[in-house]
CSV table of C-alpha atoms in Angstrom, one decimal:
chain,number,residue,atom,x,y,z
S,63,UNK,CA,-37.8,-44.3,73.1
S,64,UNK,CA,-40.7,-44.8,76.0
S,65,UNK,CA,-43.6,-43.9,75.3
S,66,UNK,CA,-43.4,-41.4,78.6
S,67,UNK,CA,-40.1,-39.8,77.1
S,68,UNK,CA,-40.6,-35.8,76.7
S,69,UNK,CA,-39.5,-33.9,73.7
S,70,UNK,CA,-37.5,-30.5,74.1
S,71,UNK,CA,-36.5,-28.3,71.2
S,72,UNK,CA,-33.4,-26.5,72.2
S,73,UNK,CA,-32.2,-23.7,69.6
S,74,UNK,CA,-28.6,-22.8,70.1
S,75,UNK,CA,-27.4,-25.6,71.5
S,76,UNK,CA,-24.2,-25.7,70.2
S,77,UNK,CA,-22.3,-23.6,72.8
S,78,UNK,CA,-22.7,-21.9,76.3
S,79,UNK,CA,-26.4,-21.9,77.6
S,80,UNK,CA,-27.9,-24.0,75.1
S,81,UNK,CA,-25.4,-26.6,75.1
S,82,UNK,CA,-25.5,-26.9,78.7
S,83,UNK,CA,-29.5,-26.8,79.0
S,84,UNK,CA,-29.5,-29.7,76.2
S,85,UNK,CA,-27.5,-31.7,77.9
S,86,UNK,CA,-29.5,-31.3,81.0
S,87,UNK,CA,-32.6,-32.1,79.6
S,88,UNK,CA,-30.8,-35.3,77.9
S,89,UNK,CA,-29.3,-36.5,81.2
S,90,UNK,CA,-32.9,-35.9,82.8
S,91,UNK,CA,-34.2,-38.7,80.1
S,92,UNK,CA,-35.6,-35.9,78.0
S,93,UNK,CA,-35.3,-36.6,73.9
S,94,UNK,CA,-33.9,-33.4,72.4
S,95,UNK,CA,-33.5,-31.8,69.4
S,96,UNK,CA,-30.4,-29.5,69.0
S,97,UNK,CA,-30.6,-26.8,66.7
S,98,UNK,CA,-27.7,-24.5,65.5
S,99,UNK,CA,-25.8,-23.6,62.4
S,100,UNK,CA,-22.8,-25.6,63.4
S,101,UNK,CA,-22.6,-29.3,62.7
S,102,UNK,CA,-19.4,-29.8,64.3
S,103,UNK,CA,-20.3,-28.0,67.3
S,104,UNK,CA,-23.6,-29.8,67.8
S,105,UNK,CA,-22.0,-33.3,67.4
S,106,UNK,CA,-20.0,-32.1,70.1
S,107,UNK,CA,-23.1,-31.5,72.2
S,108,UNK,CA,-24.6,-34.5,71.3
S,109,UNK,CA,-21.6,-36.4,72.2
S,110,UNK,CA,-22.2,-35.2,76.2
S,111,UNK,CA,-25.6,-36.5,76.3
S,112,UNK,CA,-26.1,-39.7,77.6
S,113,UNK,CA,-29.0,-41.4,75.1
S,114,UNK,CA,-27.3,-40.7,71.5
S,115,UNK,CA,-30.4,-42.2,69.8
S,116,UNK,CA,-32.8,-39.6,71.5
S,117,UNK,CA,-31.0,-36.7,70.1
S,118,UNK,CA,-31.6,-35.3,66.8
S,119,UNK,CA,-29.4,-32.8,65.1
S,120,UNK,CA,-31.0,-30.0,63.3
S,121,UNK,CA,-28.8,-27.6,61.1
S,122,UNK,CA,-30.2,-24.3,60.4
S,123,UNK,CA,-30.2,-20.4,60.5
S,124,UNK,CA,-32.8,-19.2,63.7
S,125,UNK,CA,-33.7,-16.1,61.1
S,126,UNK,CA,-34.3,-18.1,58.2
S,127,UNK,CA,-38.5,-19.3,58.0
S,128,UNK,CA,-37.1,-22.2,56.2
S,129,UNK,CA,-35.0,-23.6,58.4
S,130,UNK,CA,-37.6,-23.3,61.3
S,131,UNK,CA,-40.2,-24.9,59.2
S,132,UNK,CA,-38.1,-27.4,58.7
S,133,UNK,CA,-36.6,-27.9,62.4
S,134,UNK,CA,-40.2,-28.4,63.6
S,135,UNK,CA,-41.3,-31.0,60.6
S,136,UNK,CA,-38.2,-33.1,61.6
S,137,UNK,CA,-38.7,-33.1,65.0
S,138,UNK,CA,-42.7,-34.2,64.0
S,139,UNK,CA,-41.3,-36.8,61.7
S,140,UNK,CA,-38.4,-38.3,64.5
S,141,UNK,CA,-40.3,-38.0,68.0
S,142,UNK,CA,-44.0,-37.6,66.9
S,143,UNK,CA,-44.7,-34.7,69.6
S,144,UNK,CA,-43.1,-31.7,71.0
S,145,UNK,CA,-43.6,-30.9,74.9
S,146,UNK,CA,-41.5,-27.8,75.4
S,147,UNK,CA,-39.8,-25.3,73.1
S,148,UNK,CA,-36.2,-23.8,74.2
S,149,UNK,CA,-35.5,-20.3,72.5
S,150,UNK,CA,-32.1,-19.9,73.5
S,151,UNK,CA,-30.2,-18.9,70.3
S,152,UNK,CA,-29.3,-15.2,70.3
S,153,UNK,CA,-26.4,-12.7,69.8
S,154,UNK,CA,-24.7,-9.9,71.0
S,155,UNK,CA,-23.6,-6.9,68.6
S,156,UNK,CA,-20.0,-5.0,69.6
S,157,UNK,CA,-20.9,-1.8,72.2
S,158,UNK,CA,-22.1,1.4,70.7
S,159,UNK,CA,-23.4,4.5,71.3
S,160,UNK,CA,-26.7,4.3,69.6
S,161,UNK,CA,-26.3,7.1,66.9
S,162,UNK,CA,-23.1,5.3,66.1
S,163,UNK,CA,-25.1,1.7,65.5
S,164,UNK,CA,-25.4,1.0,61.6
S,165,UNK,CA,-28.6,-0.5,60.6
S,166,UNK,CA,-27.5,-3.5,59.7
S,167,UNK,CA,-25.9,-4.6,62.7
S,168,UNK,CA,-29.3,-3.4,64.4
S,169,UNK,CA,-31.5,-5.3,62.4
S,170,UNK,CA,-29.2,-8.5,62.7
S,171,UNK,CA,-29.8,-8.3,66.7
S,172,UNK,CA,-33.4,-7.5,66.6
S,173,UNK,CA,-33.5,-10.2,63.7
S,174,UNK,CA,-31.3,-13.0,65.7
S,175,UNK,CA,-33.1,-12.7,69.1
S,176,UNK,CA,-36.5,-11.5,68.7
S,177,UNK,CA,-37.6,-13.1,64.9
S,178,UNK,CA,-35.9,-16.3,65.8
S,179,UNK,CA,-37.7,-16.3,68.7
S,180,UNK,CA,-41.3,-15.2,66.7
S,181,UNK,CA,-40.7,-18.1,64.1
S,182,UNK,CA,-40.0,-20.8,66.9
S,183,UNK,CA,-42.6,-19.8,68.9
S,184,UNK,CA,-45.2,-19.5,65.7
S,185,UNK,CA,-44.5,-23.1,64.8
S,186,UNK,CA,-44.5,-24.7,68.2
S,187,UNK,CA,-47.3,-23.2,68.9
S,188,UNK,CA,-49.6,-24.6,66.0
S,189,UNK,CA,-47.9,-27.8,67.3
S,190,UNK,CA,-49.4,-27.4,70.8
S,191,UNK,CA,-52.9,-26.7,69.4
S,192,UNK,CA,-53.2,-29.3,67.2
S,193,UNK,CA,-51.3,-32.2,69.2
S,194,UNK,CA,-53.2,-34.8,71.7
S,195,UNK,CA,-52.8,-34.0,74.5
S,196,UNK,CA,-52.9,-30.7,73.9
S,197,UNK,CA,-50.7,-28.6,75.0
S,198,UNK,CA,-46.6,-27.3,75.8
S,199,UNK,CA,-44.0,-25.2,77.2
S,200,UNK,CA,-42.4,-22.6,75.7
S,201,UNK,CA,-39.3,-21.3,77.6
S,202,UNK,CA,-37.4,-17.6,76.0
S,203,UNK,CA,-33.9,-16.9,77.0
S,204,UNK,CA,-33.9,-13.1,77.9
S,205,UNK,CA,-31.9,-11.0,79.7
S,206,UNK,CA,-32.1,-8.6,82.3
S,207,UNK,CA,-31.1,-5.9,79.7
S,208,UNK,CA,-35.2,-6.4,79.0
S,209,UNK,CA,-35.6,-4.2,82.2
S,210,UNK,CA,-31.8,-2.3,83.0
S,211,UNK,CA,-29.6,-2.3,79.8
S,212,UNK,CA,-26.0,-1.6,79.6
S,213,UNK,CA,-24.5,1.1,78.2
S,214,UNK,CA,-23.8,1.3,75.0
S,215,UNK,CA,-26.3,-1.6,74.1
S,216,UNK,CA,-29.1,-0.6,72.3
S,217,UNK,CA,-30.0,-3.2,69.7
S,218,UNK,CA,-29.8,-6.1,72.1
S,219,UNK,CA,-31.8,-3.9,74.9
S,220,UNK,CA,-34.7,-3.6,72.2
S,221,UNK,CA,-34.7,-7.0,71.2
S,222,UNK,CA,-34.9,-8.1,74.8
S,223,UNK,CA,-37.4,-6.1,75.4
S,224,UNK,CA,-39.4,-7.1,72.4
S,225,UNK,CA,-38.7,-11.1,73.8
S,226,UNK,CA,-40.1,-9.8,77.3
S,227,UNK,CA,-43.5,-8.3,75.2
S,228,UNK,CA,-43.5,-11.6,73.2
S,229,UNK,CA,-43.5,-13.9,76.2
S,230,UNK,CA,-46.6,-12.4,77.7
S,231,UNK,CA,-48.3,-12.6,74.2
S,232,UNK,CA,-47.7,-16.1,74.3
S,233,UNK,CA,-48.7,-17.3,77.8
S,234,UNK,CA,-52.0,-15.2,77.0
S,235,UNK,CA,-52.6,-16.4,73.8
S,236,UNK,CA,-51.8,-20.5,74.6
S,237,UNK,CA,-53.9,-20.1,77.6
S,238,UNK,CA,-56.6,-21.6,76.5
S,239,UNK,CA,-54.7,-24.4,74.7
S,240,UNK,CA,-52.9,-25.6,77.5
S,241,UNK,CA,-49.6,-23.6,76.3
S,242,UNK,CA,-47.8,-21.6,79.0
S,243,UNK,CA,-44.5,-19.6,78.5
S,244,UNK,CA,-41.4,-18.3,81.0
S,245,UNK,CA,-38.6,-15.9,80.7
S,246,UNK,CA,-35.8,-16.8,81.7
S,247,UNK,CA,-33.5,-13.6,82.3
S,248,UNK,CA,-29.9,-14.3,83.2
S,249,UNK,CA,-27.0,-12.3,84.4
S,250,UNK,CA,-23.4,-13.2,84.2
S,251,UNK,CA,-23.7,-17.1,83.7
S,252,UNK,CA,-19.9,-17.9,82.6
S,253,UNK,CA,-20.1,-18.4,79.3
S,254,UNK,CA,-18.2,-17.6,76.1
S,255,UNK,CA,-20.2,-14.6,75.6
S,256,UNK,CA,-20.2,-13.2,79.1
S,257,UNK,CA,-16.2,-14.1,78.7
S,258,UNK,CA,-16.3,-11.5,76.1
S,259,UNK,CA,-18.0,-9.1,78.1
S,260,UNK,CA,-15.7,-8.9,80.9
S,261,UNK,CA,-12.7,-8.8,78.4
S,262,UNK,CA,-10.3,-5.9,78.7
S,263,UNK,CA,-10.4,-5.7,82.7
S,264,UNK,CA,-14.2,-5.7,83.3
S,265,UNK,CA,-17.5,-5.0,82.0
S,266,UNK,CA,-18.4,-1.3,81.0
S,267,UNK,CA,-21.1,0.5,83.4
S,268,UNK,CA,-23.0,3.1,83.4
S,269,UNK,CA,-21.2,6.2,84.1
S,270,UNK,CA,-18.6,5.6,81.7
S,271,UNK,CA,-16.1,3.3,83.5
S,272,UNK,CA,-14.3,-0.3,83.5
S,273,UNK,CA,-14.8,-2.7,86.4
S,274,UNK,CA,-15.0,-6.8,86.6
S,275,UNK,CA,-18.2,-8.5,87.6
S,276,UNK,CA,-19.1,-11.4,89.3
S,277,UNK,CA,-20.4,-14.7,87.2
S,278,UNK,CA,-21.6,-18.1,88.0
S,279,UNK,CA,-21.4,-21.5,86.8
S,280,UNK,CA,-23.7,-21.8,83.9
S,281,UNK,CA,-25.1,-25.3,84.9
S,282,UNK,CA,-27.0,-23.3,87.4
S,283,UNK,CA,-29.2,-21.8,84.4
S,284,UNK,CA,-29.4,-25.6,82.8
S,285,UNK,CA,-30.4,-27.2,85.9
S,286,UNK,CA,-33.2,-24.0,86.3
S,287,UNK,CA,-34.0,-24.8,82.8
S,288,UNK,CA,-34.7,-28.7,83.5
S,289,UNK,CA,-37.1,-27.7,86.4
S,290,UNK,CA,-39.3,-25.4,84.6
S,291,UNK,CA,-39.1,-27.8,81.7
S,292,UNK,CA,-40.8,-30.3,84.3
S,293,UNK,CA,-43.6,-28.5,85.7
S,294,UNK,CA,-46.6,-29.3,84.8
S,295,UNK,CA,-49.0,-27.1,82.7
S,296,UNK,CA,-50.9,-25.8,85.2
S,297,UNK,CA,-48.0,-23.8,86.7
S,298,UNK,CA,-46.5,-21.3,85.0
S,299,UNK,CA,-43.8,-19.1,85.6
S,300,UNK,CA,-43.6,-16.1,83.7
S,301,UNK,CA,-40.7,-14.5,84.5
S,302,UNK,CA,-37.6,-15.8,86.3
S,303,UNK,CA,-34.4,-14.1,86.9
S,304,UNK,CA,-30.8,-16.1,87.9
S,305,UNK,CA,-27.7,-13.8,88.2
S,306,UNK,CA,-24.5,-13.4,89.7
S,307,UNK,CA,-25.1,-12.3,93.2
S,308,UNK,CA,-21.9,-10.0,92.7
S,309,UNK,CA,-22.8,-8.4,89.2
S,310,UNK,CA,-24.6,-4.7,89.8
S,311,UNK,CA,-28.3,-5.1,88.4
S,312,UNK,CA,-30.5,-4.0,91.2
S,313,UNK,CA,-29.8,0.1,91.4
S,314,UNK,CA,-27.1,0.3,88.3
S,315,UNK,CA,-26.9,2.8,87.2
């Protein structure tokens, strides 16, 4: 690996948005490490990306301190650095009205997308600081459910939200150590989970009804992802939102 090559952690890489960012990055001659619980899904990632001896396979559960402890060690131990921080991994519970939502399907969205995102953030972070030159990029997958949630969608509207509060804590607390952060909030990118979404004729709205939305090819959110992965730390962006120019966002409601 050159000397120049970056070094991009990407959680969740073993399907839909993280798969495709990962194998962006790779074919932009970035070294990644992928990071999922399945092996046989990530071997599948790997085996898009152009450089198979620049990508290391990380098994592991995103709520589990272990496992991220450990992601960030091996990536130490393989590459020697880390220059930006992908925290993509996330889930989606089935719609509910809120005082129908057991607790433990709560606490596994809020745990999934906002603690996995804390622990990754935590250890790449003590990374940045201590690393010469100092310094990285931290990138959050949201959703625009942080600022207009569906119905019916409580747990993954908080967690969201919580990302949204977390990103600004981290671009204000890595400022002085060279460490910026973005937000990446996304609407309709085609993936398996969006799939889902629009099963059964459509995607539920607001006021109660059915209807299908418009999507868009999800290499538009990797190709969004290399670019901000690029910049250089003196630019950040804090926020960006990509949707579907047909799905209702602005005004639903």
């Amino acid at each position: 690996m050159s000397a120049d090559t970056k070094v991009a952690i990407v959680t969740g890489a073993s399907s839909g948005i993280g798969k495709a960012s990962a194998v962006a990055l790779a074919k932009a001659g970035w070294a990644v490490v992928l990071f999922a619980r399945r092996a046989d899904a990530l071997k599948a990632t790997r085996a898009q990306c152009p450089k198979p001896e620049q990508i290391l396979l990380v098994i592991g559960d995103i709520t589990r301190e272990e496992d991220i402890k450990r992601l960030f060690e091996s990536t130490l131990q393989r590459f020697g650095r880390l220059d930006v921080l992908f925290n993509n991994a996330g889930s989606f519970n089935k719609a509910a009205p809120l005082d129908e939502i057991p607790l433990v399907s709560f606490q596994s969205v809020i745990d999934t997308n906002l603690t996995g995102t804390f622990l990754c953030t935590k250890e790449a972070m003590r990374i940045f600081k201590s690393q010469k030159p100092q310094g990285g990029r931290i990138i959050n997958n949201g959703s625009i459910a942080a600022y207009m949630p569906r119905l019916h969608t409580a747990a993954y509207a908080a967690a969201k939200g919580g990302v949204l509060g977390l990103t600004r804590a981290t671009a204000l607390d890595g400022r002085a150590f060279n460490i910026t952060c973005t937000q990446v909030d996304i609407g309709n990118a085609l993936t398996e989970m969006a799939a889902a979404n629009q099963g059964g004729g459509g995607a539920l709205q607001a006021d109660g009804s059915v209807k299908p939305e418009g999507t868009f090819d999800v290499k538009h959110v990797a190709d969004t992802i290399v670019h901000i992965a690029g910049l250089p730390l003196d630019v950040t962006v804090l926020t960006f939102t990509i949707l579907a120019t047909q799905m209702p966002f602005v005004g639903r409601g």
